[in-house]
């Protein structure tokens, strides 16, 4: 780690610390060919999709789904992921320049899984910028093989195959923040967002309003393999409820199931139907695993449930808490998380020394070898 | 609430506050007929078991299983549940007499679901003792319809049908502590127990030892109905990992699946097998949802996995953290929890104003009506 107090501030020319904002990405534009390209990359990823004849069926399904997904993006005015990621990166690095002057200047790089700018683009840029240190920051608060895991497998492929990290020490010091399900960044932000949303409701219904924490579901075969995600989402929900003083009834539910196989439930629409049958009418939905607006919040929650399902089931209140986006507590919290990571001198968390108990994937094995190597390099440097 | 500072101390004749220690119970003795009687009660409970021809199949299965279960109890020297429950009750009430003199003397009553002493026995005793206040304390840190829910349905049946609580105010002030998944009682106790267990291992393997948090599983149909249990267990695990500083890799796994239907996974034996296949050899098992030793810890974990499975899979370390039992942090923590409950003046938690989203059971509906009534009575008294 190079001390660089004289160059603190993000306006400096040369970068000291690169923060790689890992996320899935989205179509590069709302054109149907870009939506198709994005879906093709997604359906090719065997880390998250398992189907027979994948090389044949993947392109077919992508082609069939593209116009429909394009229409949804049109309805919400385009995919907001890149804009939010860049805005968050700016907020975090500005805060970090103040909080951690010895590693400043910090600069954020967007590092998407299924679209540009991807890991190759990020590394080219940060090399040009002369960064001495790279911190991979997963933008998924809770770890899943289908999100952070897939991102990391893509990054390790690039770093091992293209950059030769296993054979030659990379010119930067690399480290990883793989999850933060109990961090103030996520817990305090959502507690604050929920309090703000509840305060908008008439006092007469506030106490009986049900908080529906909704997270993207994953297939049961992934849960059975030992994916950490569902347990960590449970952790975030419990920590938020504690912070709120448990003043409202709540449920943890799951959304966005696709395809015919079994997924983690209960699904949000079933839960809503059940609650309505039992006489409940007021809901505040909390997208607890989404840190920025997404098609799952803007279309699925705000259009399919808030409008279409509300009309069908006749519930009265369906208010949706915004995603963390650029909430000041969120950006400050992530900056603090990175600062603590730097101060601790940790390369990878203990959890990243193992794989899911049922994992047999060579990609995941390679990722662990690469992470172990980064850890060894950093330990050698520290000696 | 009667101020009674002069009578503090559990040796006093008249009781001010009764703490009802809710749990499932076990066979009254190791005689095969008592084991059979216990199984019969269990298989009759439609809150936790759903099978065709239950009235006919339940007794058949109970009869067939009794000798096998008796043999297991013999191997572990009998069911320790009652002894632990009484010892915990004594420790908690002694601490409470000091912490909350205005509600002393406190006395604990064992309130089992499937065996004596049950709710009828508890209420007869506490009435004889002249208790003015009754606090129902679930001994399950995380709430499930199959545990605390079933206990409460049994208690509400007795209180409504036998004691007429819906028509006449009960002579005592009743309230409920239904869950405490993020409490110091559970989180700090297990963090301490894990640290103690890890310290016993050779330093060379300590950091790579995997913490396997094992909880009793529940069927998927219960998860799908919206049971809070799995999410709350996730919360406890995350809070314990935070308290430990996340120094070890870990997994949340599930045990004790029975019958042919799908249960929450991954099952502990599958997870162990997978980890061994990936080269891991050292495990510390943490019974995160059991607060006292039980057949599931003493037989399933300590004999079936620690001995039989260890021999088969050839892992090297399988060390098991004890259940909370009478750990001083645990007893102090529960006493603090009750003290906070008293000071807050709460009758029931917000969560108990609703049922699982998919619930259609009349028993659960009756329980909510009864709890609501208790809440109204206490609010009237407060006015």
XYZ file of C-alpha atoms in Angstrom:
766
model
C 0.000 0.000 0.000
C 1.512 3.314 -1.064
C 1.103 6.307 1.192
C -0.079 9.114 -0.991
C -1.447 11.865 1.219
C -0.467 14.625 -1.146
C -2.671 13.254 -3.918
C -5.892 12.818 -1.944
C -9.087 13.917 -3.679
C -10.721 12.370 -6.715
C -9.629 15.131 -9.042
C -6.046 13.933 -8.984
C -4.672 12.563 -12.261
C -3.238 9.278 -11.098
C -5.360 6.733 -9.255
C -4.136 4.971 -6.141
C -7.038 2.616 -5.349
C -9.479 1.193 -7.893
C -12.878 0.097 -6.600
C -14.415 -2.433 -8.989
C -18.204 -2.288 -8.717
C -19.291 -5.855 -9.513
C -22.811 -6.383 -10.798
C -24.683 -8.379 -13.430
C -25.156 -5.545 -15.903
C -27.937 -5.093 -18.412
C -28.513 -4.341 -22.088
C -26.245 -1.611 -23.431
C -29.251 0.129 -24.969
C -32.988 -0.500 -25.291
C -32.535 -1.656 -28.889
C -33.865 -5.175 -29.324
C -30.457 -6.410 -30.594
C -28.746 -5.176 -27.415
C -31.408 -6.792 -25.224
C -30.892 -9.988 -27.214
C -27.110 -9.796 -26.748
C -27.540 -9.398 -22.999
C -29.935 -12.359 -22.763
C -27.563 -14.509 -24.838
C -24.737 -13.860 -22.364
C -27.063 -14.622 -19.445
C -28.354 -17.887 -20.894
C -24.831 -19.009 -21.703
C -23.826 -18.784 -18.016
C -23.843 -22.279 -16.564
C -23.205 -20.826 -13.101
C -26.810 -19.713 -12.929
C -28.767 -21.600 -15.573
C -28.875 -25.339 -15.933
C -30.945 -26.737 -18.757
C -30.677 -29.557 -21.224
C -29.272 -28.625 -24.670
C -28.179 -25.251 -23.248
C -26.041 -24.358 -26.287
C -29.045 -24.886 -28.509
C -31.929 -23.830 -26.249
C -30.194 -20.765 -24.731
C -30.033 -18.802 -28.007
C -33.593 -19.872 -28.893
C -35.025 -18.681 -25.575
C -32.965 -15.479 -25.698
C -34.318 -14.681 -29.131
C -37.898 -15.385 -28.081
C -37.637 -13.354 -24.873
C -35.816 -10.320 -26.255
C -38.835 -8.379 -27.629
C -40.782 -8.953 -24.419
C -37.907 -7.772 -22.219
C -37.318 -4.843 -24.549
C -40.970 -3.829 -24.079
C -40.531 -3.946 -20.298
C -37.404 -1.787 -20.488
C -39.328 0.648 -22.675
C -42.088 0.836 -20.070
C -39.636 1.814 -17.335
C -37.609 4.167 -19.535
C -34.551 1.956 -19.999
C -32.231 0.012 -17.702
C -31.086 2.308 -14.878
C -28.345 -0.045 -13.614
C -25.346 1.612 -15.217
C -26.384 5.120 -14.204
C -26.919 4.051 -10.592
C -23.679 2.080 -10.475
C -21.705 5.079 -11.685
C -23.448 7.457 -9.322
C -22.825 5.103 -6.381
C -19.184 4.689 -7.376
C -18.722 8.438 -7.403
C -20.354 8.873 -3.987
C -18.372 6.071 -2.409
C -14.978 7.184 -3.721
C -15.583 10.811 -2.771
C -16.370 9.693 0.780
C -13.356 7.350 0.791
C -10.952 10.070 -0.286
C -11.855 11.828 2.970
C -12.095 8.726 5.177
C -8.935 7.023 3.934
C -6.475 9.642 2.622
C -3.571 7.176 2.685
C -5.170 5.111 -0.105
C -6.499 8.103 -2.063
C -7.193 8.972 -4.785
C -9.873 6.286 -5.174
C -11.700 5.714 -8.442
C -14.707 3.487 -9.151
C -14.903 1.218 -12.210
C -18.051 -0.518 -13.347
C -17.486 -4.251 -13.716
C -20.496 -6.024 -15.223
C -20.951 -9.756 -15.745
C -23.102 -9.890 -18.873
C -22.393 -6.610 -20.630
C -19.858 -3.838 -21.087
C -18.048 -2.323 -19.198
C -16.828 -5.732 -17.995
C -13.689 -6.914 -16.193
C -11.464 -6.556 -19.284
C -12.605 -2.984 -19.741
C -12.135 -2.192 -16.017
C -8.610 -3.604 -15.894
C -7.540 -1.818 -19.065
C -8.803 1.459 -17.620
C -7.307 1.037 -14.165
C -3.959 0.089 -15.695
C -4.058 3.218 -17.793
C -4.895 5.188 -14.648
C -1.895 3.645 -12.868
C -3.887 2.179 -9.967
C -1.730 0.462 -7.345
C -4.472 -1.334 -5.562
C -7.678 -3.049 -6.755
C -10.616 -3.706 -4.422
C -13.350 -5.876 -5.882
C -16.631 -4.794 -4.299
C -19.621 -7.045 -4.805
C -22.716 -4.928 -5.219
C -24.805 -7.846 -3.926
C -25.114 -7.510 -0.135
C -25.848 -11.242 0.238
C -23.635 -13.794 -1.498
C -24.999 -16.218 -4.066
C -23.261 -18.392 -6.626
C -25.711 -16.986 -9.143
C -24.639 -13.379 -8.596
C -21.320 -12.595 -6.889
C -20.098 -16.145 -7.537
C -20.742 -15.875 -11.272
C -19.140 -12.414 -11.390
C -16.046 -13.785 -9.632
C -15.818 -16.786 -11.944
C -15.835 -14.409 -14.892
C -13.208 -12.184 -13.270
C -10.954 -15.102 -12.297
C -11.155 -16.470 -15.846
C -9.930 -13.136 -17.165
C -7.291 -12.630 -14.465
C -5.898 -16.162 -14.796
C -6.210 -16.725 -18.551
C -5.585 -13.222 -19.870
C -3.538 -11.556 -17.141
C -1.685 -14.669 -15.923
C -2.221 -13.986 -12.201
C -1.342 -17.563 -11.214
C 2.089 -17.342 -12.799
C 3.087 -13.696 -12.369
C 2.226 -11.341 -9.573
C -0.205 -8.717 -10.840
C 1.181 -5.160 -10.757
C -1.625 -4.134 -8.351
C -2.484 -5.357 -4.867
C -5.857 -7.143 -5.280
C -8.474 -7.837 -2.607
C -12.172 -8.710 -2.397
C -15.241 -7.657 -0.415
C -17.553 -10.551 -1.203
C -20.610 -9.862 1.030
C -21.997 -7.462 3.620
C -25.428 -8.768 4.682
C -25.219 -7.332 8.228
C -23.433 -4.079 7.387
C -24.719 -0.668 8.376
C -24.732 0.123 4.641
C -27.643 -2.217 4.034
C -29.295 -2.502 7.472
C -29.401 1.163 8.461
C -30.312 2.289 4.943
C -33.339 0.004 4.674
C -34.436 0.710 8.261
C -34.375 4.411 7.389
C -36.187 3.912 4.064
C -38.899 1.823 5.768
C -39.439 4.395 8.519
C -39.778 7.117 5.888
C -42.284 5.042 3.913
C -44.347 4.099 6.984
C -44.477 7.747 8.034
C -46.271 8.545 4.755
C -49.145 6.167 5.576
C -52.204 7.333 7.547
C -51.608 6.713 11.256
C -54.748 4.564 11.434
C -53.214 1.803 9.295
C -49.524 2.229 10.104
C -49.217 -0.363 12.887
C -51.082 -3.096 11.004
C -49.158 -2.612 7.743
C -47.192 -5.704 6.793
C -43.570 -5.286 5.744
C -42.955 -7.640 2.837
C -39.219 -8.075 2.420
C -38.825 -9.264 -1.147
C -35.620 -10.771 -2.507
C -34.827 -12.288 -5.897
C -35.438 -16.029 -5.571
C -32.987 -18.792 -6.533
C -33.703 -22.374 -7.635
C -33.959 -25.012 -4.901
C -31.096 -27.022 -6.428
C -28.863 -24.061 -5.650
C -30.150 -23.880 -2.046
C -29.558 -27.649 -1.733
C -25.980 -27.257 -2.968
C -25.414 -25.022 0.056
C -25.661 -21.530 -1.456
C -25.326 -18.951 1.354
C -27.843 -16.532 -0.140
C -31.151 -17.435 1.529
C -29.622 -17.559 5.023
C -27.855 -14.236 4.524
C -31.024 -12.560 3.248
C -32.672 -13.871 6.434
C -29.858 -12.205 8.379
C -30.396 -8.829 6.717
C -34.153 -8.979 7.323
C -33.713 -9.855 11.012
C -31.134 -7.107 11.505
C -33.440 -4.538 9.861
C -36.399 -5.694 11.998
C -34.266 -5.338 15.128
C -33.183 -1.860 14.095
C -36.864 -0.948 13.573
C -37.803 -2.210 17.043
C -40.069 -4.885 15.505
C -43.053 -2.529 15.477
C -44.670 -4.056 12.373
C -45.586 -7.563 11.285
C -43.395 -8.785 8.436
C -42.607 -11.635 6.062
C -39.618 -12.586 3.956
C -40.831 -13.485 0.454
C -39.186 -14.157 -2.899
C -39.742 -12.852 -6.408
C -38.796 -13.267 -10.066
C -38.997 -17.077 -10.345
C -38.708 -18.247 -13.946
C -38.944 -21.614 -15.653
C -40.416 -24.902 -14.530
C -38.062 -26.027 -11.704
C -38.737 -25.416 -7.987
C -37.474 -22.112 -6.551
C -37.147 -20.764 -3.022
C -40.571 -19.669 -1.728
C -42.946 -18.329 -0.657
C -43.345 -16.338 -3.854
C -44.473 -12.750 -3.257
C -47.698 -13.079 -5.250
C -48.771 -16.184 -3.302
C -47.959 -14.490 -0.002
C -49.987 -11.425 -0.989
C -52.915 -13.617 -1.979
C -52.731 -15.517 1.323
C -52.525 -12.353 3.394
C -55.494 -10.850 1.556
C -57.480 -14.047 2.196
C -56.691 -13.634 5.896
C -58.004 -10.066 5.898
C -54.827 -8.015 5.503
C -54.923 -5.060 3.131
C -51.862 -2.883 3.706
C -48.372 -3.726 2.525
C -45.037 -1.982 2.308
C -42.677 -3.883 0.026
C -38.946 -3.741 0.754
C -36.562 -4.857 -2.038
C -34.039 -6.099 0.527
C -31.528 -7.681 -1.873
C -31.594 -4.970 -4.582
C -29.298 -2.034 -4.019
C -30.443 -0.044 -7.003
C -33.570 0.186 -9.089
C -33.773 -2.580 -11.581
C -36.300 -4.162 -13.873
C -37.320 -6.341 -10.883
C -38.257 -3.320 -8.805
C -39.457 -0.874 -11.464
C -41.408 -3.364 -13.544
C -42.172 -6.462 -11.474
C -42.920 -4.711 -8.172
C -44.177 -1.329 -9.375
C -46.220 -2.439 -12.375
C -47.026 -6.158 -12.127
C -47.779 -6.207 -8.390
C -48.512 -2.604 -7.417
C -50.953 -2.184 -10.298
C -52.036 -5.457 -11.925
C -52.122 -7.683 -8.836
C -53.541 -4.932 -6.644
C -56.496 -4.635 -8.981
C -57.018 -8.398 -8.977
C -56.637 -9.021 -5.233
C -58.166 -5.722 -4.084
C -55.649 -4.932 -1.373
C -55.659 -1.268 -0.420
C -52.048 -0.236 0.174
C -49.029 -1.400 -1.780
C -46.289 1.023 -1.136
C -42.750 0.245 -2.254
C -39.613 1.369 -0.468
C -37.023 2.614 -2.993
C -33.841 0.601 -3.472
C -30.767 1.915 -1.630
C -29.685 3.838 -4.782
C -27.706 6.902 -3.638
C -29.096 7.110 -0.117
C -26.469 8.974 1.943
C -26.419 6.288 4.679
C -25.808 3.671 1.980
C -22.910 5.469 0.307
C -21.322 6.390 3.658
C -21.831 2.815 4.856
C -20.125 1.307 1.815
C -17.250 3.763 2.146
C -16.891 2.710 5.812
C -17.003 -0.949 4.797
C -14.151 -0.418 2.321
C -12.191 1.621 4.861
C -12.523 -1.203 7.429
C -11.465 -3.713 4.767
C -8.351 -1.657 4.020
C -7.481 -1.194 7.694
C -7.928 -4.887 8.415
C -5.467 -5.709 5.640
C -7.627 -8.640 4.550
C -7.339 -10.019 1.000
C -10.345 -12.355 1.087
C -12.883 -13.354 3.736
C -12.605 -16.752 5.456
C -15.832 -17.720 3.694
C -14.120 -17.450 0.281
C -11.572 -20.123 1.251
C -14.291 -22.737 0.723
C -16.927 -23.479 -1.901
C -20.574 -24.466 -1.446
C -20.514 -27.890 0.226
C -22.126 -29.523 -2.823
C -20.022 -27.659 -5.424
C -18.380 -29.640 -8.208
C -17.791 -26.786 -10.667
C -14.286 -26.311 -12.105
C -14.934 -22.560 -12.490
C -15.528 -22.179 -8.767
C -12.415 -24.224 -8.035
C -10.318 -21.969 -10.280
C -11.741 -18.876 -8.588
C -10.678 -20.209 -5.161
C -7.173 -21.001 -6.449
C -6.872 -17.499 -7.832
C -8.132 -15.910 -4.577
C -5.744 -18.065 -2.543
C -2.886 -16.944 -4.766
C -3.808 -13.261 -4.274
C -3.844 -13.873 -0.527
C -0.381 -15.467 -0.633
C 1.036 -12.636 -2.728
C -0.279 -10.044 -0.273
C 1.064 -11.986 2.702
C 4.488 -12.133 1.036
C 4.349 -8.381 0.425
C 3.489 -7.786 4.092
C 6.513 -9.767 5.317
C -48.606 -5.408 37.929
C -48.310 -5.574 41.723
C -45.320 -3.972 43.380
C -43.958 -6.537 45.764
C -40.422 -5.577 46.703
C -40.620 -7.110 50.174
C -41.172 -10.572 48.754
C -38.263 -10.699 46.322
C -36.316 -13.969 46.172
C -37.592 -17.293 44.877
C -37.968 -18.795 48.342
C -40.981 -16.679 49.097
C -44.300 -18.491 49.536
C -46.516 -16.559 47.166
C -45.580 -16.092 43.531
C -45.951 -12.770 41.744
C -44.833 -13.642 38.206
C -45.089 -17.074 36.589
C -42.707 -17.806 33.699
C -44.136 -20.599 31.536
C -41.284 -22.435 29.834
C -42.830 -23.619 26.542
C -41.260 -26.599 24.821
C -42.266 -29.786 23.012
C -41.545 -32.173 25.896
C -40.519 -35.806 25.683
C -41.415 -39.217 27.059
C -42.122 -39.173 30.802
C -39.784 -42.131 31.277
C -37.695 -44.426 29.100
C -40.311 -47.178 29.364
C -41.500 -48.176 25.922
C -45.117 -47.366 26.831
C -44.183 -43.784 27.771
C -42.190 -43.370 24.555
C -45.216 -44.693 22.670
C -47.550 -42.270 24.482
C -45.277 -39.353 23.542
C -45.121 -40.402 19.881
C -48.896 -40.813 19.779
C -49.367 -37.216 20.955
C -46.815 -36.015 18.393
C -48.353 -37.866 15.456
C -51.821 -36.585 16.399
C -50.670 -32.960 15.995
C -51.893 -31.677 12.655
C -49.935 -28.459 13.206
C -46.747 -30.314 12.398
C -47.628 -33.547 10.644
C -49.782 -33.825 7.569
C -50.421 -37.299 6.223
C -53.296 -39.144 4.689
C -55.349 -41.298 7.101
C -53.611 -39.573 10.032
C -56.016 -40.969 12.654
C -55.245 -44.448 11.443
C -51.602 -44.153 10.320
C -50.439 -42.002 13.268
C -50.995 -44.703 15.916
C -49.519 -47.362 13.613
C -46.331 -45.392 12.995
C -46.065 -44.436 16.678
C -46.297 -48.075 17.696
C -43.694 -49.142 15.137
C -41.273 -46.352 16.036
C -41.528 -46.556 19.835
C -39.008 -49.403 20.404
C -36.457 -47.751 18.123
C -36.807 -44.370 19.821
C -36.690 -46.078 23.245
C -33.382 -47.693 22.244
C -31.992 -44.277 21.278
C -33.078 -42.763 24.597
C -31.433 -45.705 26.367
C -28.185 -45.021 24.497
C -28.106 -41.400 25.688
C -29.256 -42.192 29.232
C -32.807 -40.885 28.949
C -34.414 -37.664 27.734
C -32.655 -34.702 29.402
C -35.250 -32.108 28.360
C -37.190 -31.850 31.599
C -34.083 -31.632 33.775
C -32.615 -28.876 31.602
C -35.892 -26.974 31.411
C -36.210 -26.962 35.198
C -32.586 -25.972 35.714
C -32.940 -23.139 33.187
C -36.174 -21.987 34.842
C -34.461 -21.826 38.220
C -31.490 -19.866 36.854
C -33.672 -17.407 34.955
C -36.042 -16.687 37.852
C -33.214 -16.277 40.356
C -31.618 -13.720 38.036
C -34.984 -12.024 37.464
C -35.680 -11.663 41.180
C -32.579 -9.469 41.318
C -33.082 -7.684 37.982
C -36.792 -6.974 38.366
C -37.690 -6.774 42.076
C -41.036 -5.101 41.350
C -42.336 -8.270 39.665
C -40.670 -10.714 42.103
C -40.980 -13.376 43.276
C -40.772 -15.100 39.894
C -41.329 -18.826 39.497
C -40.778 -21.012 36.413
C -43.287 -23.640 35.287
C -42.567 -26.270 32.675
C -45.183 -26.195 29.916
C -44.739 -29.065 27.455
C -46.700 -29.663 24.273
C -46.724 -33.472 24.029
C -46.243 -34.632 27.619
C -46.732 -33.675 31.253
C -46.260 -31.133 32.823
C -48.420 -29.398 30.206
C -50.427 -26.146 30.139
C -53.209 -27.557 32.356
C -50.682 -28.620 34.953
C -48.848 -25.277 34.785
C -52.001 -23.216 35.199
C -53.274 -25.339 38.109
C -49.930 -24.871 39.840
C -49.586 -21.163 39.210
C -53.152 -20.599 40.406
C -52.366 -22.470 43.606
C -49.256 -20.329 43.962
C -51.337 -17.185 43.562
C -49.407 -15.799 40.571
C -50.644 -12.387 39.426
C -48.878 -12.349 36.121
C -48.123 -15.048 33.531
C -45.350 -14.680 30.943
C -45.299 -17.348 28.263
C -41.688 -17.812 27.195
C -41.059 -19.831 24.055
C -37.939 -21.905 24.509
C -37.476 -21.891 20.722
C -35.303 -18.898 19.783
C -36.648 -18.923 16.214
C -40.396 -19.108 15.589
C -41.959 -21.956 13.658
C -45.562 -23.106 13.364
C -44.241 -26.583 14.116
C -42.778 -25.610 17.502
C -43.877 -22.385 19.213
C -46.970 -22.215 16.989
C -48.096 -25.695 17.964
C -47.386 -24.989 21.659
C -49.476 -21.799 21.440
C -52.348 -23.546 19.684
C -52.411 -26.095 22.508
C -52.284 -23.331 25.136
C -54.980 -21.237 23.455
C -57.235 -24.301 23.224
C -56.903 -24.821 26.967
C -57.213 -21.131 27.858
C -60.254 -20.571 25.634
C -62.090 -23.873 26.081
C -61.218 -24.720 29.686
C -60.470 -21.350 31.255
C -62.888 -19.253 29.175
C -60.422 -16.450 28.443
C -62.510 -15.073 25.574
C -65.547 -14.542 27.816
C -64.042 -13.715 31.198
C -60.852 -11.870 31.978
C -58.314 -14.307 33.396
C -57.314 -13.567 37.011
C -53.690 -13.084 35.893
C -52.124 -10.604 33.478
C -50.934 -12.735 30.537
C -48.248 -11.906 27.977
C -46.041 -13.725 25.461
C -42.412 -13.762 24.351
C -42.745 -15.621 21.066
C -39.198 -15.430 19.575
C -35.720 -14.057 20.235
C -33.537 -15.001 17.219
C -31.255 -11.942 17.529
C -31.113 -11.736 21.329
C -27.903 -11.674 23.310
C -29.204 -14.828 25.013
C -28.730 -16.871 21.869
C -26.130 -14.883 19.892
C -23.597 -14.186 22.640
C -23.983 -17.659 24.152
C -23.239 -19.475 20.898
C -20.430 -17.091 19.966
C -18.858 -17.858 23.348
C -19.399 -21.622 23.018
C -17.864 -21.632 19.527
C -14.813 -19.666 20.662
C -14.321 -22.124 23.523
C -14.622 -25.094 21.162
C -12.251 -23.616 18.555
C -9.674 -22.890 21.258
C -9.532 -26.628 22.021
C -8.436 -27.457 18.454
C -4.753 -27.498 17.438
C -3.787 -24.050 16.155
C -2.676 -25.560 12.856
C -6.252 -26.466 11.844
C -8.206 -23.782 13.684
C -8.533 -21.241 10.870
C -9.599 -23.774 8.245
C -12.193 -25.476 10.477
C -15.689 -25.137 9.067
C -18.485 -24.046 11.396
C -21.549 -26.109 10.527
C -24.594 -24.415 12.025
C -27.170 -27.175 12.219
C -30.869 -26.546 12.839
C -33.818 -28.919 12.889
C -35.293 -28.909 9.378
C -38.948 -28.327 8.475
C -40.917 -29.565 5.447
C -40.906 -27.354 2.349
C -44.719 -27.043 2.412
C -44.284 -25.229 5.729
C -41.615 -22.918 4.259
C -43.921 -22.247 1.293
C -46.785 -21.347 3.643
C -44.556 -18.563 4.919
C -43.184 -20.023 8.160
C -40.716 -17.536 9.696
C -38.328 -20.209 10.956
C -35.731 -20.587 8.195
C -35.248 -16.827 7.803
C -34.890 -16.346 11.563
C -32.357 -19.176 11.849
C -30.444 -17.383 9.086
C -30.595 -14.249 11.236
C -29.154 -15.998 14.289
C -26.323 -17.525 12.237
C -25.403 -14.173 10.675
C -25.469 -12.417 14.044
C -23.230 -15.104 15.590
C -20.802 -14.900 12.640
C -20.642 -11.112 13.035
C -19.977 -11.459 16.758
C -17.158 -13.912 15.951
C -15.575 -11.496 13.485
C -16.167 -13.966 10.615
C -12.824 -15.672 11.205
C -13.957 -19.128 10.047
C -15.737 -20.458 6.978
C -19.269 -21.634 7.777
C -22.472 -23.147 6.429
C -26.058 -23.263 7.620
C -27.324 -26.843 7.296
C -30.405 -28.742 8.434
C -30.941 -32.001 10.268
C -33.546 -34.554 11.391
C -35.606 -34.823 8.187
C -38.116 -37.665 8.368
C -40.579 -39.161 5.915
C -40.812 -38.954 2.147
C -41.753 -35.285 1.521
C -39.215 -32.543 0.653
C -37.639 -30.707 3.603
C -35.487 -27.588 3.886
C -31.908 -28.384 2.869
C -29.015 -28.840 2.558
C -29.139 -31.777 4.953
C -26.119 -31.946 7.257
C -24.961 -35.362 6.043
C -25.018 -34.261 2.398
C -23.123 -31.078 3.270
C -20.483 -33.071 5.169
C -20.102 -35.454 2.250
C -19.724 -32.570 -0.197
C -17.178 -30.767 1.956
C -15.139 -33.949 2.347
C -15.208 -34.431 -1.438
C -13.808 -30.904 -1.774
C -10.953 -31.694 0.612
C -12.230 -30.336 3.936
C -11.663 -32.433 7.037
C -12.341 -30.341 10.118
C -15.786 -29.398 11.373
C -17.266 -27.807 14.456
C -21.007 -28.387 14.613
C -23.201 -25.746 16.254
C -26.758 -26.768 17.214
C -28.004 -23.226 16.619
C -31.735 -23.839 17.162
C -31.484 -26.208 20.163
C -31.227 -24.531 23.532
C -30.723 -27.701 25.515
C -29.380 -31.148 24.822
C -31.930 -33.307 23.117
C -32.085 -36.577 21.273
C -31.178 -34.597 18.129
C -27.898 -33.415 19.638
C -26.962 -36.342 21.870
C -27.921 -39.095 19.454
C -28.134 -37.704 15.927
C -25.114 -35.380 16.111
C -22.951 -37.140 18.708
C -23.514 -40.749 17.668
C -24.879 -40.906 14.111
C -22.645 -38.183 12.647
C -19.701 -37.833 15.055
C -19.110 -41.578 15.094
C -20.899 -43.475 12.298
C -20.624 -40.884 9.522
C -17.108 -39.863 10.554
C -15.978 -43.452 10.071
C -17.660 -43.659 6.684
C -16.521 -40.292 5.270
C -13.121 -40.231 6.996
C -13.180 -36.597 8.071
C -10.747 -35.884 10.870
C -12.417 -33.449 13.258
C -16.084 -33.405 14.236
C -16.356 -31.416 17.369
C -19.769 -30.427 18.669
C -20.522 -27.243 20.575
C -22.815 -27.978 23.534
C -26.360 -26.612 23.478
C -26.930 -23.418 25.487
C -28.114 -25.501 28.483
C -27.301 -23.521 31.654
C -24.563 -21.336 30.189
C -24.428 -18.215 32.394
C -24.639 -15.834 29.387
C -27.749 -17.726 28.244
C -29.577 -17.579 31.577
C -28.637 -13.940 32.147
C -29.638 -13.141 28.584
C -33.076 -14.725 28.954
C -33.599 -12.926 32.267
C -32.713 -9.643 30.517
C -35.106 -10.483 27.684
C -37.954 -11.009 30.161
C -37.034 -7.857 32.075
C -37.136 -5.834 28.824
C -40.482 -7.438 27.959
C -41.884 -6.406 31.363
C -40.532 -2.861 31.111
C -41.886 -2.438 27.589
C -45.344 -3.416 28.837
C -45.945 -5.426 25.679
C -48.541 -8.225 25.651
C -47.687 -9.737 22.268
C -45.236 -8.882 19.505
C -46.463 -7.220 16.302
C -45.579 -10.420 14.479
C -48.214 -12.358 16.456
C -50.980 -10.109 15.128
C -50.745 -11.989 11.826
C -50.533 -15.584 10.708
C -48.327 -17.170 8.063
C -49.446 -15.676 4.729
C -50.624 -19.080 3.489
C -52.296 -20.157 6.768
C -55.827 -21.565 6.649
C -55.828 -23.346 10.033
C -58.691 -22.643 12.463
C -56.366 -23.409 15.416
C -54.004 -20.612 14.411
C -56.963 -18.282 13.943
C -58.231 -19.066 17.449
C -54.758 -18.473 18.885
C -54.634 -15.006 17.287
C -58.119 -14.166 18.627
C -57.054 -15.225 22.102
C -53.811 -13.206 21.909
C -55.687 -10.173 20.645
C -58.109 -10.513 23.548
C -55.224 -10.675 26.052
C -53.799 -7.535 24.482
C -57.142 -5.709 24.783
C -57.541 -6.741 28.420
C -54.071 -5.458 29.270
C -54.681 -2.208 27.425
C -57.925 -1.743 29.376
C -56.069 -2.386 32.634
C -53.432 0.179 31.674
C -56.059 2.895 31.075
